[in-house]
Short mmCIF file of C-alpha atoms in Angstrom, two decimals:
data_model
loop_
_atom_site.label_atom_id
_atom_site.label_comp_id
_atom_site.label_asym_id
_atom_site.label_seq_id
_atom_site.Cartn_x
_atom_site.Cartn_y
_atom_site.Cartn_z
CA UNK A 572 110.53 128.39 113.73
CA UNK A 573 108.53 125.22 114.38
CA UNK A 574 110.33 121.89 114.34
CA UNK A 575 109.46 120.13 111.11
CA UNK A 576 108.71 116.44 111.06
CA UNK A 577 111.22 114.54 108.92
CA UNK A 578 109.57 111.99 106.67
CA UNK A 579 111.33 108.67 107.00
CA UNK A 580 110.85 104.93 106.56
CA UNK A 581 112.91 103.70 109.52
CA UNK A 582 111.52 100.66 111.35
CA UNK A 583 109.25 101.20 114.33
CA UNK A 584 110.55 100.17 117.72
CA UNK A 585 114.12 101.42 117.54
CA UNK A 586 113.38 104.18 120.02
CA UNK A 587 113.39 107.94 119.82
CA UNK A 588 117.10 108.50 120.67
CA UNK A 589 118.20 106.07 117.96
CA UNK A 590 115.73 107.45 115.42
CA UNK A 591 116.89 111.00 116.10
CA UNK A 592 120.56 110.01 115.84
CA UNK A 593 119.99 108.20 112.56
CA UNK A 594 118.00 111.07 111.08
CA UNK A 595 120.69 113.56 112.11
CA UNK A 596 123.27 111.35 110.40
CA UNK A 597 121.19 111.49 107.21
CA UNK A 598 119.56 108.07 107.32
CA UNK A 599 115.90 108.38 106.35
CA UNK A 600 115.26 105.12 104.49
CA UNK A 601 116.10 101.54 105.35
CA UNK A 602 117.90 100.92 102.06
CA UNK A 603 120.55 103.50 102.98
CA UNK A 604 121.95 101.12 105.61
CA UNK A 605 123.30 98.86 102.86
CA UNK A 606 126.08 101.43 102.38
CA UNK A 607 127.40 101.41 105.96
CA UNK A 608 128.96 98.70 108.15
CA UNK A 609 126.93 97.76 111.23
CA UNK A 610 129.78 98.74 113.57
CA UNK A 611 129.72 102.33 112.28
CA UNK A 612 126.12 102.76 113.39
CA UNK A 613 127.05 101.78 116.94
CA UNK A 614 129.41 104.78 117.01
CA UNK A 615 126.45 107.16 116.74
CA UNK A 616 125.38 108.54 120.12
CA UNK A 617 121.93 107.15 120.87
CA UNK A 618 122.18 104.08 118.64
CA UNK A 619 122.62 100.89 120.62
CA UNK A 620 122.58 97.15 119.99
CA UNK A 621 118.77 96.94 120.13
CA UNK A 622 118.36 99.53 117.37
CA UNK A 623 120.99 97.83 115.22
CA UNK A 624 119.30 94.44 115.72
CA UNK A 625 115.94 95.87 114.63
CA UNK A 626 117.56 97.44 111.58
CA UNK A 627 119.36 94.16 110.76
CA UNK A 628 116.06 92.24 110.97
CA UNK A 629 114.25 94.82 108.81
CA UNK A 630 117.00 94.62 106.20
CA UNK A 631 116.90 90.83 106.27
CA UNK A 632 113.14 90.89 105.59
CA UNK A 633 113.90 92.80 102.37
CA UNK A 634 116.81 90.47 101.55
CA UNK A 635 119.28 93.26 102.21
CA UNK A 636 122.13 93.64 104.68
CA UNK A 637 124.57 96.15 106.11
CA UNK A 638 127.69 96.87 104.11
CA UNK A 639 130.63 94.61 104.83
CA UNK A 640 133.56 96.17 106.67
CA UNK A 641 136.26 96.87 104.09
CA UNK A 642 139.17 96.25 106.47
#
């Protein structure tokens, strides 16, 4: 079975490990990150501070942001 390309709208520049980790976690579109706190993304193996910064900047450009931590 050939590996199928997952269609996504994640920002360019976050790197392959982070992109793969985010896709495996079910994140395929930028708007989905408004439902999760930033700190939770850093728990995903392959997602580091650089990827989170790029996501934060992309969200900010659309006047969106990560979910606030409920604690």
